[in-house]
Coordinates of C-alpha atoms in Angstrom, one line a residue:
Chain U
M26 CA 54.6 40.7 4.9
V27 CA 56.9 41.8 7.8
T28 CA 53.9 42.3 10.0
K29 CA 52.5 38.9 9.1
I30 CA 55.8 37.2 10.0
A31 CA 56.0 39.3 13.2
R32 CA 52.5 38.3 14.1
W33 CA 53.1 34.6 13.4
L34 CA 56.3 34.6 15.5
F35 CA 54.6 36.5 18.3
F36 CA 51.8 33.9 18.5
T37 CA 53.9 30.8 17.9
L38 CA 56.9 31.6 20.1
I39 CA 55.3 33.7 22.9
V40 CA 51.5 33.5 23.1
R41 CA 50.9 29.8 22.5
P42 CA 53.7 28.6 24.9
L43 CA 52.6 31.1 27.5
I44 CA 48.9 30.2 27.3
L45 CA 49.3 26.4 26.8
I46 CA 52.4 25.6 28.9
V47 CA 53.0 28.3 31.5
L48 CA 49.3 28.6 32.2
G49 CA 47.4 25.7 30.6
L50 CA 43.7 25.4 29.5
N51 CA 40.9 23.2 30.6
V52 CA 38.3 23.7 27.8
R53 CA 34.7 22.4 28.2
N54 CA 32.6 22.0 24.9
R55 CA 35.3 23.2 22.5
E56 CA 33.1 21.9 19.6
R57 CA 30.7 24.8 20.2
L58 CA 33.3 27.4 19.0
P59 CA 32.7 28.7 15.5
N60 CA 34.7 27.0 12.8
R61 CA 34.2 29.8 10.3
G62 CA 33.2 33.4 10.2
P63 CA 31.2 35.6 10.5
A64 CA 30.7 34.9 14.2
I65 CA 31.0 36.7 17.5
I66 CA 32.6 35.3 20.6
A67 CA 31.3 37.1 23.7
A68 CA 33.3 36.5 26.9
N69 CA 33.8 37.8 30.4
H70 CA 36.8 40.1 30.9
N71 CA 39.3 40.1 33.7
S72 CA 42.7 40.4 32.2
H73 CA 44.6 41.5 29.1
L74 CA 45.4 37.9 28.5
D75 CA 41.7 37.1 27.9
T76 CA 42.1 38.1 24.3
L77 CA 45.2 36.0 23.8
V78 CA 43.5 33.0 25.3
L79 CA 40.5 33.3 23.0
I80 CA 42.7 33.7 20.0
T81 CA 44.7 30.6 21.1
L82 CA 41.5 28.6 21.4
M83 CA 40.9 29.0 17.7
P84 CA 42.8 26.8 15.2
P85 CA 45.9 28.5 13.9
S86 CA 44.4 28.4 10.4
L87 CA 41.6 30.7 11.5
S88 CA 43.5 32.9 14.0
H89 CA 44.3 35.6 11.4
R90 CA 40.5 36.1 10.9
V91 CA 39.9 36.6 14.7
R92 CA 39.5 40.3 15.6
P93 CA 39.3 41.4 19.2
V94 CA 37.1 44.5 19.6
A95 CA 39.0 46.8 22.0
A96 CA 38.8 50.3 23.4
A97 CA 40.4 52.9 21.2
D98 CA 41.1 55.3 24.1
Y99 CA 43.2 52.6 25.8
F100 CA 45.0 50.8 22.9
L101 CA 45.6 53.7 20.6
R102 CA 47.1 56.1 23.2
N103 CA 50.6 55.9 21.7
R104 CA 52.0 54.8 18.4
L105 CA 53.9 51.8 19.6
L106 CA 50.9 50.4 21.4
A107 CA 48.7 51.2 18.5
W108 CA 50.9 49.3 16.1
F109 CA 51.1 46.3 18.4
A110 CA 47.4 46.3 19.1
K111 CA 46.3 46.8 15.5
D112 CA 48.9 44.9 13.4
I113 CA 50.1 42.2 15.8
I114 CA 47.0 41.4 17.8
G115 CA 44.6 42.6 15.1
I116 CA 42.2 44.6 17.2
L117 CA 39.2 46.5 15.9
P118 CA 39.4 49.8 17.9
I119 CA 36.1 51.3 19.0
T120 CA 35.2 54.4 21.0
R121 CA 33.8 53.8 24.5
Q122 CA 32.8 57.4 25.3
R123 CA 29.5 59.0 24.2
I124 CA 30.2 60.6 20.8
E125 CA 28.5 63.1 18.6
R126 CA 25.5 62.1 16.6
G127 CA 26.0 60.7 13.1
V128 CA 29.1 58.8 14.1
D129 CA 28.7 55.1 14.4
P130 CA 31.2 53.4 16.7
L131 CA 30.2 49.9 15.6
E132 CA 30.8 50.6 11.9
I133 CA 34.2 48.9 12.0
C134 CA 32.6 45.8 13.5
D135 CA 29.9 45.7 10.8
A136 CA 32.5 45.8 8.1
A137 CA 34.5 43.0 9.7
L138 CA 31.5 40.8 10.0
K139 CA 30.7 41.4 6.4
R140 CA 34.2 40.3 5.6
G141 CA 33.5 37.0 7.4
E142 CA 35.7 37.7 10.4
I143 CA 35.3 36.4 13.9
L144 CA 34.9 39.1 16.5
I145 CA 35.9 38.8 20.1
F146 CA 33.6 41.0 22.2
F147 CA 33.8 41.7 25.9
P148 CA 30.3 43.0 26.7
E149 CA 31.4 44.2 30.1
G150 CA 33.5 46.8 28.3
T151 CA 36.3 46.8 30.8
R152 CA 38.4 44.3 32.9
G153 CA 36.9 45.1 36.3
E154 CA 37.3 43.2 39.5
P155 CA 39.2 39.9 39.3
E156 CA 36.9 36.8 38.8
R157 CA 33.7 38.9 38.8
I158 CA 31.1 39.6 36.0
N159 CA 30.1 43.3 35.6
R160 CA 27.2 45.1 34.0
F161 CA 26.9 44.4 30.2
R162 CA 27.0 47.3 27.8
R163 CA 24.6 47.6 24.9
G164 CA 27.0 47.5 22.0
I165 CA 26.9 43.8 21.4
A166 CA 23.0 43.9 21.4
H167 CA 23.1 46.5 18.6
L168 CA 25.5 44.4 16.7
A169 CA 23.4 41.3 17.0
E170 CA 20.3 43.2 16.0
R171 CA 22.1 44.4 12.8
H172 CA 23.4 40.9 12.0
P173 CA 20.6 38.6 13.1
D174 CA 22.1 35.5 11.4
V175 CA 25.6 35.8 13.0
P176 CA 26.0 33.3 15.8
V177 CA 27.1 34.8 19.2
V178 CA 29.0 32.2 21.2
P179 CA 29.0 32.9 25.0
V180 CA 32.3 32.0 26.7
F181 CA 33.2 32.1 30.4
M182 CA 36.8 32.1 31.5
R183 CA 38.1 31.6 35.0
G184 CA 41.6 31.8 36.3
L185 CA 43.1 34.8 34.6
G186 CA 41.9 37.0 37.3
K187 CA 44.2 35.0 39.5
A188 CA 47.1 34.7 37.1
L189 CA 47.3 38.3 35.9
P190 CA 44.6 40.6 37.4
K191 CA 44.2 44.2 36.4
G192 CA 46.9 46.4 37.7
E193 CA 49.4 43.5 38.3
A194 CA 52.6 43.1 36.3
L195 CA 53.7 39.7 37.7
L196 CA 52.2 36.7 36.1
V197 CA 51.7 33.7 38.4
P198 CA 50.9 30.4 36.7
F199 CA 47.4 29.0 37.3
L200 CA 45.4 26.6 35.1
L201 CA 42.6 28.4 33.3
D202 CA 39.1 27.0 32.9
V203 CA 37.2 27.9 29.7
Y204 CA 33.5 27.1 29.3
I205 CA 31.9 27.4 25.9
G206 CA 28.1 27.9 25.8
E207 CA 25.4 27.3 23.2
P208 CA 25.5 29.9 20.4
L209 CA 22.6 32.4 20.2
T210 CA 21.6 35.0 17.6
G211 CA 19.8 38.4 17.7
R212 CA 17.0 37.0 15.5
V213 CA 16.0 34.2 18.0
H214 CA 16.3 36.1 21.2
A215 CA 14.2 39.2 21.8
D216 CA 15.9 40.2 25.0
F217 CA 19.3 39.5 23.6
L218 CA 21.5 41.2 26.2
N219 CA 19.8 39.6 29.2
T220 CA 19.8 36.2 27.5
L221 CA 23.5 36.5 26.7
R222 CA 24.3 37.6 30.3
A223 CA 22.2 34.7 31.7
R224 CA 24.1 32.2 29.5
I225 CA 27.5 33.4 30.6
R226 CA 26.3 33.4 34.2
S227 CA 25.1 29.9 34.0
L228 CA 28.4 28.8 32.5
A229 CA 30.1 30.5 35.5
E230 CA 27.8 28.6 37.8
T231 CA 28.6 25.2 36.4
D232 CA 31.9 25.3 38.1
K233 CA 32.7 27.9 40.7
G234 CA 36.3 26.8 41.2
P235 CA 38.2 26.9 44.5
E236 CA 37.8 29.8 46.9
W237 CA 39.9 32.9 46.1
D238 CA 39.4 35.4 49.0
Chain V
M29 CA 77.1 17.7 25.7
D30 CA 76.9 14.0 25.3
W31 CA 73.8 13.0 23.4
L32 CA 72.2 9.7 24.2
D33 CA 74.1 9.7 27.4
I34 CA 72.4 6.7 29.1
H35 CA 73.6 3.4 30.5
P36 CA 73.1 0.5 28.0
A37 CA 71.1 -1.5 30.6
A38 CA 68.8 1.5 31.1
L39 CA 68.3 1.8 27.4
Q40 CA 67.4 -1.9 27.3
A41 CA 64.9 -1.3 30.1
L42 CA 63.3 1.4 28.1
G43 CA 62.9 -1.1 25.3
G44 CA 61.4 -3.5 27.9
I45 CA 58.8 -0.9 28.9
L46 CA 58.0 -0.5 25.2
G47 CA 57.3 -4.3 25.1
V48 CA 55.1 -4.2 28.2
L49 CA 53.0 -1.4 26.6
A50 CA 52.7 -3.3 23.4
I51 CA 51.5 -6.4 25.4
A52 CA 49.0 -4.3 27.3
N53 CA 47.7 -2.9 24.1
L54 CA 47.4 -6.4 22.6
I55 CA 45.6 -7.8 25.7
V56 CA 43.0 -5.0 25.6
F57 CA 42.5 -5.7 21.9
I58 CA 42.1 -9.4 22.5
I59 CA 39.6 -9.1 25.4
R60 CA 37.7 -6.2 23.9
G61 CA 34.6 -8.4 23.2
R62 CA 34.3 -9.2 26.9
L63 CA 34.5 -5.6 28.2
S64 CA 31.7 -3.1 28.5
K65 CA 31.8 -0.3 26.0
S66 CA 32.7 2.3 28.6
L67 CA 35.4 0.2 30.2
H68 CA 36.9 -0.6 26.8
H69 CA 36.9 3.1 25.9
E70 CA 38.5 4.0 29.2
L71 CA 41.3 1.4 28.8
V72 CA 42.0 2.5 25.3
S73 CA 42.3 6.2 26.2
R74 CA 44.4 5.2 29.2
I75 CA 46.8 3.2 27.1
Q76 CA 47.0 5.9 24.5
S77 CA 48.0 8.3 27.2
W78 CA 50.6 5.8 28.5
W79 CA 52.2 5.7 25.0
L80 CA 52.4 9.5 25.0
M81 CA 53.8 9.6 28.5
F82 CA 56.3 6.8 27.7
A83 CA 57.4 8.7 24.5
V84 CA 58.1 11.9 26.4
F85 CA 59.7 10.1 29.4
A86 CA 61.9 8.0 27.1
I87 CA 63.2 11.0 25.1
A88 CA 63.8 12.9 28.4
M89 CA 65.7 10.0 29.9
A90 CA 67.7 9.2 26.7
I91 CA 68.8 12.8 25.7
N92 CA 71.3 13.6 28.4
R93 CA 71.4 14.4 32.1
T94 CA 70.5 18.1 31.7
G95 CA 67.5 17.2 29.5
S96 CA 66.3 14.7 32.1
L97 CA 66.6 17.2 35.0
I98 CA 64.7 19.8 33.0
F99 CA 62.0 17.2 32.3
F100 CA 61.6 16.3 36.1
A101 CA 61.6 20.1 36.9
F102 CA 58.8 20.5 34.4
V103 CA 56.8 17.6 36.0
S104 CA 57.2 19.4 39.3
F105 CA 56.0 22.6 37.7
M106 CA 53.0 21.1 36.1
A107 CA 52.0 19.3 39.3
L108 CA 52.5 22.4 41.5
K109 CA 50.4 24.5 39.1
E110 CA 47.6 21.9 39.1
Y111 CA 47.7 21.8 42.9
L112 CA 47.7 25.6 43.4
S113 CA 44.9 25.9 40.9
L114 CA 42.8 23.3 42.8
I115 CA 43.2 24.5 46.4
P116 CA 41.4 27.5 48.0
S117 CA 43.9 30.4 48.1
R118 CA 44.1 34.1 49.0
R119 CA 44.4 37.0 46.6
A120 CA 47.1 38.4 49.0
D121 CA 49.3 35.3 48.3
R122 CA 49.8 35.7 44.6
R123 CA 53.4 36.8 45.2
V124 CA 54.0 34.2 47.8
M125 CA 52.9 31.5 45.3
F126 CA 55.3 33.0 42.8
W127 CA 58.1 32.4 45.4
A128 CA 56.8 28.8 45.8
Y129 CA 57.3 28.3 42.0
L130 CA 60.9 29.6 42.4
T131 CA 61.7 26.7 44.6
I132 CA 61.5 24.5 41.4
P133 CA 64.5 25.9 39.5
A134 CA 66.4 26.3 42.8
Q135 CA 65.8 22.6 43.8
Y136 CA 66.7 21.2 40.4
L137 CA 69.8 23.3 40.1
L138 CA 71.0 21.8 43.4
V139 CA 70.4 18.4 41.9
G140 CA 72.4 19.4 38.8
Y141 CA 75.3 20.6 41.0
K142 CA 74.9 17.4 43.2
W143 CA 74.9 19.6 46.3
Y144 CA 73.2 17.0 48.5
G145 CA 73.4 18.9 51.8
M146 CA 71.5 21.8 50.4
F147 CA 69.2 19.7 48.2
I148 CA 67.9 17.9 51.3
I149 CA 67.2 21.1 53.3
L150 CA 66.3 23.8 50.8
I151 CA 62.6 23.1 51.0
P152 CA 62.0 21.6 54.5
V153 CA 64.2 24.3 56.1
Y154 CA 64.6 27.4 54.0
A155 CA 61.4 27.4 52.0
F156 CA 59.4 26.5 55.1
L157 CA 60.8 29.4 57.0
L158 CA 60.8 31.9 54.2
L159 CA 57.4 31.4 52.7
P160 CA 55.5 32.3 55.9
M161 CA 57.9 35.3 56.3
R162 CA 56.9 36.5 52.8
M163 CA 53.2 36.0 53.8
V164 CA 53.7 38.1 56.9
L165 CA 55.2 40.9 54.8
V166 CA 51.9 40.9 52.8
G167 CA 50.2 41.5 56.1
E168 CA 47.0 39.5 55.6
T169 CA 46.3 37.4 58.7
R170 CA 42.9 36.0 57.8
N171 CA 43.2 32.3 56.8
F172 CA 47.0 32.6 57.4
L173 CA 47.4 29.1 58.8
R174 CA 45.4 27.5 56.0
A175 CA 47.5 29.3 53.4
A176 CA 50.8 28.5 55.0
G177 CA 49.8 24.8 55.5
T178 CA 48.5 24.2 52.0
L179 CA 51.5 25.9 50.4
H180 CA 54.0 23.9 52.4
W181 CA 52.2 20.7 51.6
G182 CA 52.2 21.5 47.9
V183 CA 55.9 22.4 47.7
M184 CA 56.8 19.4 49.8
A185 CA 54.9 16.9 47.6
M186 CA 55.3 18.4 44.1
V187 CA 58.8 19.8 44.3
F188 CA 60.7 18.1 47.2
S189 CA 59.4 14.6 46.7
I190 CA 59.5 14.5 42.9
S191 CA 63.0 16.0 42.9
H192 CA 64.2 12.8 44.5
V193 CA 63.6 10.9 41.3
A194 CA 66.0 13.4 39.7
Y195 CA 68.6 13.0 42.4
L196 CA 68.8 9.3 41.6
L197 CA 70.2 10.3 38.2
V198 CA 73.2 12.1 39.7
L199 CA 74.2 9.6 42.3
P200 CA 77.9 8.6 41.9
E201 CA 78.6 5.9 39.4
Q202 CA 79.8 3.4 42.1
V203 CA 76.3 3.4 43.7
N204 CA 74.9 1.4 40.8
P205 CA 77.5 0.0 38.4
A206 CA 74.9 -2.2 36.8
A207 CA 72.8 0.5 35.2
G208 CA 73.7 3.9 36.6
G209 CA 71.3 6.5 37.9
A210 CA 69.0 6.1 34.9
G211 CA 68.6 2.4 35.8
L212 CA 67.4 3.4 39.3
V213 CA 65.0 5.9 37.9
L214 CA 63.5 3.4 35.5
Y215 CA 63.3 0.8 38.2
L216 CA 61.4 3.2 40.6
V217 CA 59.1 4.8 38.0
F218 CA 58.3 1.5 36.2
L219 CA 57.5 -0.3 39.5
T220 CA 55.5 2.6 40.9
Q221 CA 53.4 2.8 37.7
F222 CA 53.1 -0.9 37.3
N223 CA 52.1 -1.3 40.9
D224 CA 49.2 1.2 40.3
V225 CA 48.1 -0.8 37.3
A226 CA 48.5 -4.2 39.1
Q227 CA 46.4 -3.0 42.1
Y228 CA 43.7 -1.8 39.6
C229 CA 43.7 -5.1 37.7
W230 CA 43.7 -7.3 40.8
G231 CA 41.0 -5.2 42.3
K232 CA 38.9 -5.5 39.1
L233 CA 39.4 -9.3 39.0
L234 CA 39.1 -10.3 42.7
G235 CA 38.2 -7.2 44.6
R236 CA 35.6 -7.8 47.3
R237 CA 36.5 -6.1 50.6
K238 CA 36.7 -2.3 50.4
I239 CA 39.8 -1.0 52.1
L240 CA 39.1 2.8 52.5
P241 CA 35.5 3.3 51.3
S242 CA 35.2 6.9 52.6
V243 CA 38.4 8.0 50.7
S244 CA 38.6 5.8 47.6
P245 CA 35.6 3.5 47.1
G246 CA 37.2 1.5 44.2
K247 CA 40.2 0.3 46.3
T248 CA 40.0 -3.2 47.8
V249 CA 42.1 -5.4 50.1
E250 CA 42.5 -7.9 47.3
G251 CA 43.7 -5.3 44.9
L252 CA 46.3 -3.9 47.4
I253 CA 47.6 -7.4 48.3
G254 CA 47.7 -8.6 44.7
G255 CA 49.4 -5.4 43.6
I256 CA 52.1 -5.6 46.3
A257 CA 52.7 -9.2 45.5
T258 CA 53.1 -8.5 41.8
T259 CA 55.4 -5.6 42.5
I260 CA 57.6 -7.7 44.8
V261 CA 57.9 -10.4 42.1
L262 CA 58.9 -7.7 39.6
S263 CA 61.3 -5.8 42.0
W264 CA 63.0 -9.1 42.7
S265 CA 63.4 -10.2 39.1
L266 CA 64.5 -6.8 37.8
A267 CA 66.9 -5.9 40.6
S268 CA 70.1 -7.5 39.5
W269 CA 69.7 -6.0 36.0
L270 CA 68.9 -2.4 37.1
T271 CA 70.0 -1.9 40.7
P272 CA 72.7 -2.8 43.2
L273 CA 70.1 -4.5 45.5
N274 CA 70.6 -8.1 46.7
V275 CA 67.6 -10.5 46.9
P276 CA 66.3 -9.6 50.4
Q277 CA 66.8 -5.9 49.6
S278 CA 64.9 -6.1 46.3
V279 CA 62.0 -7.8 48.0
A280 CA 62.0 -5.0 50.6
A281 CA 62.1 -2.4 47.9
G282 CA 59.1 -4.0 46.2
A283 CA 57.1 -4.0 49.4
L284 CA 58.1 -0.4 50.0
I285 CA 57.0 0.7 46.5
G286 CA 53.8 -1.3 46.7
I287 CA 52.7 0.1 50.1
A288 CA 54.0 3.6 49.6
G289 CA 52.4 3.8 46.1
F290 CA 49.1 2.9 47.6
V291 CA 49.5 5.5 50.4
G292 CA 50.4 8.2 47.9
D293 CA 47.4 7.3 45.7
V294 CA 44.8 7.4 48.5
T295 CA 46.4 10.6 50.0
I296 CA 45.8 12.5 46.7
S297 CA 42.3 10.8 46.6
A298 CA 41.6 12.3 50.0
L299 CA 42.8 15.7 48.9
K300 CA 40.6 15.6 45.8
R301 CA 37.6 14.4 47.8
D302 CA 38.1 17.3 50.2
L303 CA 38.1 19.7 47.3
G304 CA 35.2 18.1 45.6
V305 CA 36.9 17.3 42.3
K306 CA 37.1 13.9 40.5
D307 CA 40.2 14.5 38.5
S308 CA 43.0 16.9 39.2
G309 CA 42.9 18.1 35.6
S310 CA 42.4 17.0 32.0
L311 CA 46.0 16.8 30.7
L312 CA 46.0 13.0 30.3
P313 CA 42.8 11.5 28.8
G314 CA 41.7 8.5 30.8
H315 CA 44.0 9.4 33.7
G316 CA 43.0 13.0 34.6
G317 CA 45.6 15.5 35.5
I318 CA 49.3 15.1 36.1
L319 CA 48.7 14.9 39.8
D320 CA 46.5 11.8 39.3
R321 CA 49.4 10.2 37.5
I322 CA 52.2 11.0 39.9
D323 CA 50.3 10.6 43.2
S324 CA 52.0 7.3 44.0
L325 CA 55.4 8.7 43.0
I326 CA 55.1 11.5 45.6
Y327 CA 55.4 8.8 48.3
T328 CA 57.6 6.2 46.5
A329 CA 60.3 8.6 45.2
P330 CA 61.7 9.9 48.5
L331 CA 61.3 6.5 50.3
F332 CA 63.0 4.5 47.5
F333 CA 65.8 7.2 47.2
H334 CA 66.6 7.0 50.9
F335 CA 66.4 3.2 50.9
I336 CA 69.1 3.2 48.1
Y337 CA 71.1 6.0 49.7
Y338 CA 71.2 4.3 53.1
L339 CA 72.2 0.9 51.7
H340 CA 74.5 1.8 48.9
G341 CA 75.1 5.6 48.9

């Protein structure tokens, strides 16, 4: 109960005003976002705020079902951060490193999809260089294969690499552009990972935005 | 704090604007059969956005002076953010741009404290000297001139110019006994926005000769002249109610707002054309971004302010 209130206060008083007023969103094709779970949102990753932007995009009535998939080694490194990441943001912690046989790092994601939750997945696995798309990791392809009927919605975001790039603590206000692509599923697309990557790339190419050199 | 701290004449003027909006809504409804579907849709979404803008503006004006100043500071913030998001910029200048944002609270605090001497030089003197210094400290020289020029232009237009609307609010009572600072703001903002609409309507009705085809293909000589004439008639008929201007002064104010409004509009059009964007944003359906809405005000606000300040300040 206390966690629920803390979470609601955090999103209503801090996250939404920050994303919608201090920064500001230009969303293209908002109607392509899932309106119920299970679903996966696959987005490019440049900033810690990416997750908060994607949660803000969803209607408040759904936001408690939105679960960002995040690196356990980073977000569970101390107790305070772990409480914040798990209870307030609602992350699903997964292991990025190679692990011993018999342990399935995606098990927690499977369970969440079975509960009808909406996962936020960053296929690049890490934030990387500002405003650039890195190599995709295979995790999301495995997940789509196991859940062939769950729609995967490609999303491209631009602007957060300017507003709050990796390694910077000072937030500088910039408008963010968010492009929502056509959903795809593991059943329909044989070469899932390349198809997903191509879709996010083509979203990125629809609007390159101003020079940032 | 005094709530609803606004001159009665200014409150009546807000009621008048409400009436104008209602009439505009009614006209679009009556002539809907003679409009193409896309034009009708555009007009309806424009008017809806006008209602929303009016509601926010009216509340901001009527609350109290602090509320009004915060509102105009917020307009500057939204406009500067839109501008900085549109222009090419350098990674190295993130912190410099943060400094540029800090001019907003500083400038509007000076308005609040009515420190005119500092208000008028903070940006053109101090910000213009300090921002390049901050850029030099970053040490990146590639595209230095482009970065300094675009940043100055943005702070000048979005913060310095727009803050003149706010300074009208704090002018001494004896400048405008008829309706106070709020009366001057309503006169300026209403005429500037109505001038835009009048130029658009006259252009749609009679427009033949293009005036600046390479910058803004929709603008015509007929639209410009019709708009200025309409604005002069309005500035003359509203002046004794809302301003200290006599008849020749009010006619001059109308011409000033009509011409400067046009220049502001096409200047921002040129900027958008250079950047290859149609609208500056998507904040106001039918209008575009906030920059598309305040483009004329960037020019009319400082010019009208100094017109009043020179004649009656």
